[in-house]
mmCIF file of C-alpha atoms in Angstrom:
data_model
loop_
_atom_site.group_PDB
_atom_site.id
_atom_site.type_symbol
_atom_site.label_atom_id
_atom_site.label_comp_id
_atom_site.label_asym_id
_atom_site.label_seq_id
_atom_site.Cartn_x
_atom_site.Cartn_y
_atom_site.Cartn_z
ATOM 1 C CA GLU A 137 180.531 141.306 81.433
ATOM 2 C CA TYR A 138 177.630 139.031 80.898
ATOM 3 C CA MET A 139 177.553 136.750 78.013
ATOM 4 C CA GLY A 140 174.435 136.369 75.926
ATOM 5 C CA SER A 141 172.532 137.901 73.443
ATOM 6 C CA ASN A 142 170.314 140.265 76.041
ATOM 7 C CA SER A 143 172.262 143.287 77.162
ATOM 8 C CA ASN A 144 169.488 144.646 79.508
ATOM 9 C CA PHE A 145 170.570 142.498 82.556
ATOM 10 C CA PRO A 146 170.399 143.303 85.937
ATOM 11 C CA ALA A 147 173.068 146.031 87.228
ATOM 12 C CA LYS A 148 176.026 144.393 88.736
ATOM 13 C CA MET A 149 176.010 143.467 92.371
ATOM 14 C CA THR A 150 178.151 144.835 94.970
ATOM 15 C CA GLU A 151 181.853 142.892 95.109
ATOM 16 C CA ALA A 152 180.868 141.166 98.326
ATOM 17 C CA THR A 153 177.818 139.416 96.834
ATOM 18 C CA SER A 154 178.599 139.633 93.054
ATOM 19 C CA PRO A 155 177.634 136.517 91.349
ATOM 20 C CA PRO A 156 179.773 134.968 88.782
ATOM 21 C CA PRO A 157 179.616 135.780 84.892
ATOM 22 C CA ILE A 158 176.639 134.286 83.208
ATOM 23 C CA ASP A 159 176.600 132.208 79.765
ATOM 24 C CA VAL A 160 173.094 132.660 79.125
ATOM 25 C CA ASP A 161 173.289 129.604 76.823
ATOM 26 C CA LYS A 162 174.861 127.445 79.794
ATOM 27 C CA LEU A 163 172.042 128.944 82.099
ATOM 28 C CA VAL A 164 169.075 127.844 79.701
ATOM 29 C CA ALA A 165 170.854 124.375 79.310
ATOM 30 C CA VAL A 166 171.000 124.033 83.092
ATOM 31 C CA VAL A 167 167.315 124.867 83.581
ATOM 32 C CA PHE A 168 166.287 122.531 80.972
ATOM 33 C CA ALA A 169 168.354 119.639 82.912
ATOM 34 C CA HIS A 170 166.541 120.337 85.980
ATOM 35 C CA GLY A 171 163.291 119.630 84.489
ATOM 36 C CA GLY A 172 162.176 122.946 82.406
ATOM 37 C CA ILE A 173 161.208 126.230 83.820
ATOM 38 C CA GLU A 174 157.753 124.829 85.182
ATOM 39 C CA LYS A 175 159.577 122.245 87.189
ATOM 40 C CA VAL A 176 162.249 124.789 88.318
ATOM 41 C CA ASN A 177 159.757 127.451 89.407
ATOM 42 C CA LYS A 178 157.248 124.756 91.153
ATOM 43 C CA LYS A 179 160.155 123.058 93.097
ATOM 44 C CA GLU A 180 161.991 126.196 93.628
ATOM 45 C CA LEU A 181 165.155 124.754 91.996
ATOM 46 C CA TRP A 182 167.075 128.036 91.212
ATOM 47 C CA GLY A 183 169.281 127.653 94.189
ATOM 48 C CA LYS A 184 170.676 124.533 92.968
ATOM 49 C CA ILE A 185 170.908 126.074 89.525
ATOM 50 C CA ALA A 186 173.034 128.852 91.267
ATOM 51 C CA ASP A 187 175.279 125.996 92.429
ATOM 52 C CA VAL A 188 175.579 124.188 89.283
ATOM 53 C CA LEU A 189 176.772 127.704 87.721
ATOM 54 C CA GLY A 190 179.240 128.439 90.207
ATOM 55 C CA GLY A 191 177.168 130.835 92.528
ATOM 56 C CA ASP A 192 175.535 130.064 95.788
ATOM 57 C CA LYS A 193 171.740 130.109 96.798
ATOM 58 C CA SER A 194 172.026 133.872 97.677
ATOM 59 C CA HIS A 195 172.297 134.406 93.900
ATOM 60 C CA SER A 196 169.288 132.279 93.133
ATOM 61 C CA GLN A 197 167.024 135.394 92.419
ATOM 62 C CA TYR A 198 169.535 136.665 90.417
ATOM 63 C CA PHE A 199 170.022 133.830 88.128
ATOM 64 C CA LYS A 200 166.194 133.362 87.860
ATOM 65 C CA GLN A 201 165.865 137.558 86.882
ATOM 66 C CA VAL A 202 168.679 136.959 84.055
ATOM 67 C CA TYR A 203 167.086 133.962 82.718
ATOM 68 C CA GLN A 204 163.549 135.362 82.687
ATOM 69 C CA GLN A 205 164.676 138.437 80.776
ATOM 70 C CA HIS A 206 166.432 136.273 78.353
ATOM 71 C CA ILE A 207 163.263 134.572 77.648
ATOM 72 C CA ASP A 208 161.144 137.867 77.553
ATOM 73 C CA ALA A 209 163.514 139.079 74.678
ATOM 74 C CA LEU A 210 163.199 136.074 72.660
ATOM 75 C CA LYS A 211 159.242 136.281 73.147
ATOM 76 C CA ALA A 212 159.380 139.874 72.454
ATOM 77 C CA LYS A 213 160.980 139.109 69.261
ATOM 78 C CA LEU A 214 159.117 136.458 68.178
ATOM 79 C CA THR A 215 155.702 138.252 68.499
ATOM 80 C CA ALA A 216 156.843 141.645 67.164
ATOM 81 C CA ASP A 217 154.665 141.231 64.225
ATOM 82 C CA GLY A 218 151.740 140.571 66.494
ATOM 83 C CA LYS A 219 151.253 136.900 66.127
ATOM 84 C CA GLU A 220 151.296 134.352 68.648
ATOM 85 C CA ILE A 221 154.452 132.143 69.287
ATOM 86 C CA GLU A 222 153.941 128.931 67.134
ATOM 87 C CA ILE A 223 153.555 125.709 68.435
ATOM 88 C CA GLU A 224 156.446 123.675 66.580
ATOM 89 C CA SER A 225 155.963 120.158 67.992
ATOM 90 C CA ILE A 226 154.877 117.725 70.851
ATOM 91 C CA VAL A 227 157.609 116.138 72.473
ATOM 92 C CA ASP A 228 156.180 114.169 75.124
ATOM 93 C CA ASP A 229 152.608 112.938 77.128
ATOM 94 C CA ALA A 230 151.688 111.841 80.428
ATOM 95 C CA ARG A 231 148.659 111.302 82.542
ATOM 96 C CA LYS A 232 147.176 113.686 84.848
ATOM 97 C CA GLY A 233 144.183 112.134 86.601
ATOM 98 C CA ARG A 234 142.090 110.869 83.774
ATOM 99 C CA GLN A 235 143.387 113.031 81.344
ATOM 100 C CA THR A 236 146.424 113.220 79.020
ATOM 101 C CA ILE A 237 148.449 116.228 79.001
ATOM 102 C CA TYR A 238 151.222 116.908 76.192
ATOM 103 C CA LEU A 239 154.461 118.456 76.596
ATOM 104 C CA VAL A 240 154.586 121.084 74.085
ATOM 105 C CA LYS A 241 157.692 122.845 72.160
ATOM 106 C CA ARG A 242 157.405 126.410 70.947
ATOM 107 C CA LYS A 243 159.235 127.554 67.859
ATOM 108 C CA GLY A 244 162.232 129.978 68.596
ATOM 109 C CA LEU A 245 162.077 129.036 72.333
ATOM 110 C CA PRO A 246 164.576 126.743 74.018
ATOM 111 C CA ASP A 247 163.459 123.392 75.271
ATOM 112 C CA SER A 248 163.603 124.813 78.868
ATOM 113 C CA GLU A 249 160.204 126.625 78.084
ATOM 114 C CA ASN A 250 158.285 123.651 76.989
ATOM 115 C CA THR A 251 155.120 123.387 78.637
ATOM 116 C CA TRP A 252 152.397 120.701 79.530
ATOM 117 C CA GLU A 253 149.247 121.358 78.081
ATOM 118 C CA SER A 254 145.566 119.826 78.188
ATOM 119 C CA THR A 255 144.150 118.308 74.795
ATOM 120 C CA GLU A 256 141.495 121.174 74.830
ATOM 121 C CA SER A 257 144.189 123.932 74.879
ATOM 122 C CA LEU A 258 145.748 122.222 71.926
ATOM 123 C CA ALA A 259 142.461 122.202 69.868
ATOM 124 C CA LYS A 260 144.194 124.601 67.184
ATOM 125 C CA VAL A 261 147.016 122.164 66.537
ATOM 126 C CA HIS A 262 145.322 118.917 66.903
ATOM 127 C CA HIS A 263 147.104 117.876 63.851
ATOM 128 C CA LEU A 264 150.256 117.790 65.539
ATOM 129 C CA VAL A 265 148.499 116.087 68.614
ATOM 130 C CA GLU A 266 147.551 113.306 66.075
ATOM 131 C CA ASP A 267 151.046 113.144 64.278
ATOM 132 C CA TYR A 268 152.426 112.524 67.736
ATOM 133 C CA GLU A 269 149.879 109.792 68.806
ATOM 134 C CA SER A 270 150.425 107.955 65.243
ATOM 135 C CA LYS A 271 154.379 107.994 65.795
ATOM 136 C CA LYS A 272 153.768 106.902 69.351
ATOM 137 C CA LYS A 273 151.538 103.923 68.421
ATOM 138 C CA HIS A 274 154.075 102.908 65.626
ATOM 139 C CA GLU A 275 156.881 103.082 67.981
ATOM 140 C CA ILE A 276 155.058 100.799 70.689
ATOM 141 C CA SER A 277 153.845 98.157 68.189
ATOM 142 C CA SER A 278 157.485 98.176 66.986
ATOM 143 C CA SER A 279 158.887 97.446 70.319
ATOM 144 C CA ASP A 280 155.974 94.707 71.272
ATOM 145 C CA GLU A 281 158.349 91.697 70.365
ATOM 146 C CA GLU A 282 160.834 90.804 73.193
ATOM 147 C CA PRO A 283 164.496 91.180 72.454
ATOM 148 C CA THR A 284 166.508 87.806 72.565
ATOM 149 C CA PRO A 285 168.144 87.302 75.697
ATOM 150 C CA LYS A 286 172.028 87.454 76.106
ATOM 151 C CA ARG A 287 173.852 84.520 77.440
ATOM 152 C CA GLY A 288 170.783 83.211 79.353
ATOM 153 C CA ARG A 289 170.016 86.413 80.848
ATOM 154 C CA LYS A 290 166.055 87.007 81.245
ATOM 155 C CA SER A 291 164.840 89.467 79.208
ATOM 156 C CA LYS A 292 162.971 92.725 80.691
ATOM 157 C CA LEU A 293 159.531 93.694 79.204
ATOM 158 C CA ASN A 294 159.354 97.054 77.479
ATOM 159 C CA ALA A 295 157.133 99.013 79.873
ATOM 160 C CA PRO A 296 155.449 101.886 78.333
ATOM 161 C CA LYS A 297 152.099 100.280 78.199
ATOM 162 C CA GLU A 298 152.318 98.714 81.875
ATOM 163 C CA VAL A 299 153.254 101.811 83.571
ATOM 164 C CA ALA A 300 150.888 104.621 81.785
ATOM 165 C CA SER A 301 149.023 104.897 85.014
ATOM 166 C CA VAL A 302 152.035 105.810 87.193
ATOM 167 C CA LEU A 303 153.876 108.308 84.944
ATOM 168 C CA ASP A 304 155.410 111.132 86.809
ATOM 169 C CA PRO A 305 156.434 113.911 84.339
ATOM 170 C CA THR A 306 157.782 115.899 87.150
ATOM 171 C CA ALA A 307 160.463 113.274 87.992
ATOM 172 C CA SER A 308 163.994 114.114 86.840
ATOM 173 C CA PHE A 309 167.749 113.182 87.640
ATOM 174 C CA ALA A 310 167.924 116.794 89.405
ATOM 175 C CA THR A 311 165.515 115.481 91.893
ATOM 176 C CA ASP A 312 165.153 112.024 91.683
ATOM 177 C CA THR A 313 167.396 108.749 91.932
ATOM 178 C CA ALA A 314 167.141 106.461 89.284
ATOM 179 C CA GLU A 315 166.030 102.705 90.454
ATOM 180 C CA ALA A 316 166.283 100.830 87.108
ATOM 181 C CA ILE A 317 165.577 101.281 83.157
ATOM 182 C CA VAL A 318 162.462 99.579 82.218
ATOM 183 C CA GLY A 319 162.041 100.402 78.645
ATOM 184 C CA ALA A 320 162.852 102.433 75.534
ATOM 185 C CA GLY A 321 161.308 104.129 72.681
ATOM 186 C CA ARG A 322 162.279 106.183 69.471
ATOM 187 C CA LYS A 323 160.887 109.510 69.224
ATOM 188 C CA PRO A 324 161.374 111.997 66.083
ATOM 189 C CA ASN A 325 164.919 113.352 67.032
ATOM 190 C CA GLY A 326 166.487 110.530 69.350
ATOM 191 C CA ILE A 327 165.421 108.006 71.875
ATOM 192 C CA ASN A 328 163.380 108.179 74.798
ATOM 193 C CA VAL A 329 164.228 105.684 77.917
ATOM 194 C CA MET A 330 161.504 104.779 80.689
ATOM 195 C CA ILE A 331 163.160 105.506 84.043
ATOM 196 C CA LYS A 332 161.538 103.583 87.217
ATOM 197 C CA TRP A 333 162.486 106.410 90.352
ATOM 198 C CA LYS A 334 163.658 105.076 93.817
ATOM 199 C CA GLY A 335 160.797 105.881 96.498
ATOM 200 C CA ASP A 336 157.940 104.656 98.466
ATOM 201 C CA LYS A 337 155.572 104.508 95.357
ATOM 202 C CA ASP A 338 156.038 103.261 91.970
ATOM 203 C CA ARG A 339 157.040 106.474 89.665
ATOM 204 C CA TYR A 340 158.136 106.149 86.150
ATOM 205 C CA SER A 341 158.997 108.763 83.623
ATOM 206 C CA TRP A 342 160.505 109.128 80.189
ATOM 207 C CA GLN A 343 164.011 110.679 79.918
ATOM 208 C CA ASP A 344 166.394 111.485 76.857
ATOM 209 C CA ALA A 345 168.873 108.923 76.462
ATOM 210 C CA LYS A 346 171.304 111.853 76.272
ATOM 211 C CA GLU A 347 170.601 112.626 79.638
ATOM 212 C CA CYS A 348 171.015 109.204 80.736
ATOM 213 C CA ARG A 349 174.451 108.728 79.082
ATOM 214 C CA ILE A 350 175.640 111.763 81.576
ATOM 215 C CA HIS A 351 173.778 110.639 84.881
ATOM 216 C CA ILE A 352 173.254 106.922 84.698
ATOM 217 C CA PRO A 353 175.843 105.667 82.022
ATOM 218 C CA ASP A 354 176.378 102.184 83.522
ATOM 219 C CA MET A 355 172.722 101.425 83.843
ATOM 220 C CA LEU A 356 172.053 102.675 80.419
ATOM 221 C CA LEU A 357 175.149 100.433 79.007
ATOM 222 C CA ASP A 358 173.563 97.273 81.019
ATOM 223 C CA PHE A 359 170.133 98.057 79.325
ATOM 224 C CA TYR A 360 171.414 97.905 76.015
ATOM 225 C CA GLU A 361 173.662 95.002 76.251
ATOM 226 C CA GLU A 362 170.691 92.774 77.471
ATOM 227 C CA ARG A 363 168.927 93.454 74.425
ATOM 228 C CA VAL A 364 171.833 93.050 71.874
ATOM 229 C CA ARG A 365 170.942 90.743 69.187
ATOM 230 C CA PHE A 366 173.438 88.484 67.508
ATOM 231 C CA PRO A 367 172.996 87.148 64.214
#
């Protein structure tokens, strides 16, 4: 009755408390949209995820169990030959105190399982860190030139260099409200947008442009329009 590749799901609950049928792919996507498994567990967002998928907060532990069983099955398959799960790429970075941490994508696992890792823990794949930093420097240098203002509007600065000390990798559309878009940059598989979040303190984070199209389409359009160049 449940959709997905893992058939070893928890037994069906009683009729009175039965959650809706679960599409595992959609469940994984919703976990990712809420900031990934690390943030979902830390912020206890399973109740919100259950709401999104048509359940209620009483089903939160059930959704969590289904998700974890699915991931455990993937990991078991990936490590069947006794090897560790391969790190595929570095997709983001942030500051944690005086240290730089990196968001790691692992081969064969969904983006919802991306984890923040220290430089020391990535010593075996230092070449991936070097490649990421090299691409990042190229992207920043390419965006140093300010766009031509449109119709007399004042052009905003690209912000990555200015807000490096107040990046908050835990911020997301699931738990925070965007105040403004202050910059953008290319990444290997698309575009990242720098968001300033509402609150008492300055907080910024990179968000995928595709997520911005869903949550703040008008703000994203205004940002792009201000930077359009005409011949």
